[in-house]
Tab-separated table of C-alpha atoms in Angstrom:
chain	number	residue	atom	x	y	z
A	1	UNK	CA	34.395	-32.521	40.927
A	2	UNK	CA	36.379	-34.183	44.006
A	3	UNK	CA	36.625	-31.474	46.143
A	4	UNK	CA	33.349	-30.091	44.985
A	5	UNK	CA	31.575	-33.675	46.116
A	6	UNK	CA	33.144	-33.549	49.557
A	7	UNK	CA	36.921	-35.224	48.965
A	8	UNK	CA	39.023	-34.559	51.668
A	9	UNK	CA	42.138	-37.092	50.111
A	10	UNK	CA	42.596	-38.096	46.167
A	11	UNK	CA	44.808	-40.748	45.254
A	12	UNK	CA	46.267	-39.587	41.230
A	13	UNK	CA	47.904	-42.719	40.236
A	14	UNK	CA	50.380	-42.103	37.148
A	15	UNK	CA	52.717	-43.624	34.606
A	16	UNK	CA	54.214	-40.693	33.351
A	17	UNK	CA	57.397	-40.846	31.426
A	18	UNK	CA	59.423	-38.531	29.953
A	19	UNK	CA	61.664	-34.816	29.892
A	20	UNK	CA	58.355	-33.148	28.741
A	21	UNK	CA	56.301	-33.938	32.262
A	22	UNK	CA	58.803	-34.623	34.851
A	23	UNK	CA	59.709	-30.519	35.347
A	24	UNK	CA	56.040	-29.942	36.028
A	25	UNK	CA	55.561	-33.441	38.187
A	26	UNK	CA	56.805	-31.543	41.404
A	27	UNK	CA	54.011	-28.835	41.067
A	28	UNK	CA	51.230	-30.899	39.511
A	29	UNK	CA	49.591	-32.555	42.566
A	30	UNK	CA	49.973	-29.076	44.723
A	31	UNK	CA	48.038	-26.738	42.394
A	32	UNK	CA	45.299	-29.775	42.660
A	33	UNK	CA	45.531	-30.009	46.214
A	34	UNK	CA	45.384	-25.943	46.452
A	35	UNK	CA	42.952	-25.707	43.792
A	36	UNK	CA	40.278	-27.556	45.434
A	37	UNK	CA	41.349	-27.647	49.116
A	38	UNK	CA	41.773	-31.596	49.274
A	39	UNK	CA	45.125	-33.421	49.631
A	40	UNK	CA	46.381	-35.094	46.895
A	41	UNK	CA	48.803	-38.266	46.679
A	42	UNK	CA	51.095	-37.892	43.401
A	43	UNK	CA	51.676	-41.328	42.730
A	44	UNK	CA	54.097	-42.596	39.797
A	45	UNK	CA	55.684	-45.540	38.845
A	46	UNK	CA	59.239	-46.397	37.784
A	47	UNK	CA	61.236	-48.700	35.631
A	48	UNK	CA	61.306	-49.099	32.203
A	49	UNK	CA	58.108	-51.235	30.243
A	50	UNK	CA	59.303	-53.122	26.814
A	51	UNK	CA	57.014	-54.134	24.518
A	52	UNK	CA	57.520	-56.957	21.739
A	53	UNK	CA	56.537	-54.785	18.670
A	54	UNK	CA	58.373	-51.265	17.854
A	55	UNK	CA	55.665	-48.049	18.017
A	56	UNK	CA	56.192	-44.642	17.317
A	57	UNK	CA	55.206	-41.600	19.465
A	58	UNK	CA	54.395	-39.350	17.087
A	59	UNK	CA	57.462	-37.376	17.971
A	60	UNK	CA	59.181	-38.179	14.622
A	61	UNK	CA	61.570	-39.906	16.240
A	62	UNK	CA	62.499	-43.766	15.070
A	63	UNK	CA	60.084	-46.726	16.287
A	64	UNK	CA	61.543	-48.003	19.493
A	65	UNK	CA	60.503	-50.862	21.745
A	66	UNK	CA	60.142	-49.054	25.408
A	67	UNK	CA	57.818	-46.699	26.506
A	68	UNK	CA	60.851	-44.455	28.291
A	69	UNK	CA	61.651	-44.229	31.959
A	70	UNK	CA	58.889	-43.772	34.724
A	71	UNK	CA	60.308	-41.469	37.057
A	72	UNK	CA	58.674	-42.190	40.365
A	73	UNK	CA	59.456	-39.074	42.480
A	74	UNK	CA	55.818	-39.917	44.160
A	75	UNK	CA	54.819	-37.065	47.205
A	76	UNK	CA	51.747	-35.787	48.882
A	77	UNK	CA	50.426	-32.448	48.988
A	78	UNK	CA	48.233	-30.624	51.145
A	79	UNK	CA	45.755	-28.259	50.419
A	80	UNK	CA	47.541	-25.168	51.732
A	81	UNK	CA	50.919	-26.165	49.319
A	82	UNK	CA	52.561	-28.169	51.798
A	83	UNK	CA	53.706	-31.516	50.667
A	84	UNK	CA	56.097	-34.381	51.366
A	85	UNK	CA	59.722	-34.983	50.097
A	86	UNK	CA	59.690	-37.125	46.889
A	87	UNK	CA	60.396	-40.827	46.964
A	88	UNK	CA	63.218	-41.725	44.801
A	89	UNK	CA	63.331	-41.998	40.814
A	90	UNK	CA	64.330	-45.416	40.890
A	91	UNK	CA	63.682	-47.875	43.096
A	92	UNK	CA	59.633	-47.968	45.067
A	93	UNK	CA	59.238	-47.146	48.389
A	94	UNK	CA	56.564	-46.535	50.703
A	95	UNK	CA	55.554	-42.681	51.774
A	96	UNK	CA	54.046	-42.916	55.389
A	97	UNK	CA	52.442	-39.535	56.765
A	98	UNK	CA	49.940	-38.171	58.056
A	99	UNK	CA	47.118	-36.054	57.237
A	100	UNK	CA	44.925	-33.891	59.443
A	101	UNK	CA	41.594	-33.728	56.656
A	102	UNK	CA	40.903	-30.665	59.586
A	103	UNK	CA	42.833	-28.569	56.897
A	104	UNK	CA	40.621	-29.090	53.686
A	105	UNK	CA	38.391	-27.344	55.961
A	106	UNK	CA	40.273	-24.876	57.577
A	107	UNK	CA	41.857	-23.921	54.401
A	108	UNK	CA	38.350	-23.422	52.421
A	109	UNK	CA	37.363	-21.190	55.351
A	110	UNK	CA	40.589	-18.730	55.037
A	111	UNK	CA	40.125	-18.541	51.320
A	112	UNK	CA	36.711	-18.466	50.626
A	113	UNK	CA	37.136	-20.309	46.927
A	114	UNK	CA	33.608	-21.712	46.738
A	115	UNK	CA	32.306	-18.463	48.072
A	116	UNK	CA	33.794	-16.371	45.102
A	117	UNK	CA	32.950	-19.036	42.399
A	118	UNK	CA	30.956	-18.799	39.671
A	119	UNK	CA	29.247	-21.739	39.320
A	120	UNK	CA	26.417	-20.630	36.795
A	121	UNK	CA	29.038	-19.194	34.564
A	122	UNK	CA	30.657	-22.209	34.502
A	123	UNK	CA	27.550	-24.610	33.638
A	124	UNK	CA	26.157	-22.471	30.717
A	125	UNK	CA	29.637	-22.163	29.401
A	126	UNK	CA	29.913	-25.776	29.330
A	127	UNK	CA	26.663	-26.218	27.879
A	128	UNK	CA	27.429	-24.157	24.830
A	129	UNK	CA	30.963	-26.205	24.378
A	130	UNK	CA	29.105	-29.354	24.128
A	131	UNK	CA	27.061	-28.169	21.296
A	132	UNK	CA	28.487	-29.010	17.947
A	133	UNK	CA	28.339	-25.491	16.667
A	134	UNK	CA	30.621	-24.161	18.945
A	135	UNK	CA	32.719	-21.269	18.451
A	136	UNK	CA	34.967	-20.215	21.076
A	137	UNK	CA	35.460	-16.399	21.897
A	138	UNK	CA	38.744	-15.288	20.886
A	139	UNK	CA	39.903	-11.472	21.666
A	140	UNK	CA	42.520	-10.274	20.004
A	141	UNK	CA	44.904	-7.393	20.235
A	142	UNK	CA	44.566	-4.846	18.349
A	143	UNK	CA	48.089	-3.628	18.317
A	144	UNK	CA	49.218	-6.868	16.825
């Protein structure tokens, strides 16, 4: 709704943790930034947070009293899939750069994505999810 509303830059602040997220943290802010022709700053934290009570994360592993190590690793990408080197993992820095917005632009014009979309589809698709009889359309294969 960003990019759709105009948004040339989107800041994505994070505290993301964890061997689950961090292989996909190096792609995540590009297919954003591509997806909707904006630039995107990936922004994470690091360290380690303890709390004074044990939790669980539903993982089925024992309670424990930190959250797990933020990863930093923080970058900017542009919308044609450009971005910055990562800071580092474990110590904060500052990421200086700079941005021509010229590009949102420039790269909406070569690729035509608002052209091509289907806007309508889109609305009265969500409209019908929101309702509480819902009932998604599965396919499947036949050969199965």
């Amino acid at each position: 709704a960003f990019g759709m509303n105009g948004a040339e830059i989107v800041f994505n602040p994070s505290a993301t943790v964890g061997a689950l997220s961090e292989p996909l943290w190096p792609i995540e802010g590009r297919n954003a930034a591509i997806a909707n022709s904006y630039f995107v700053g990936a922004i994470n934290r690091i360290g380690t947070e303890h709390f004074p009570n044990a939790f669980t994360s539903g993982d089925g592993k024992p309670a424990h009293k930190d959250f797990g190590h933020f990863y930093g690793s923080s970058y900017l990408a542009a919308p044609d899939a450009s971005r910055t080197p990562s800071l580092a993992r474990h110590r904060d820095g500052l990421l200086v750069t700079e941005c021509d917005l010229n590009l949102c632009q420039q790269v909406k014009d070569k690729w035509g994505f608002q052209m091509t979309a289907r806007y309508d589809m889109y609305e009265e698709f969500f409209q019908q999810y929101n309702k509480p009889d819902f009932v998604p359309q599965v396919i499947k294969d036949p050969s199965l």
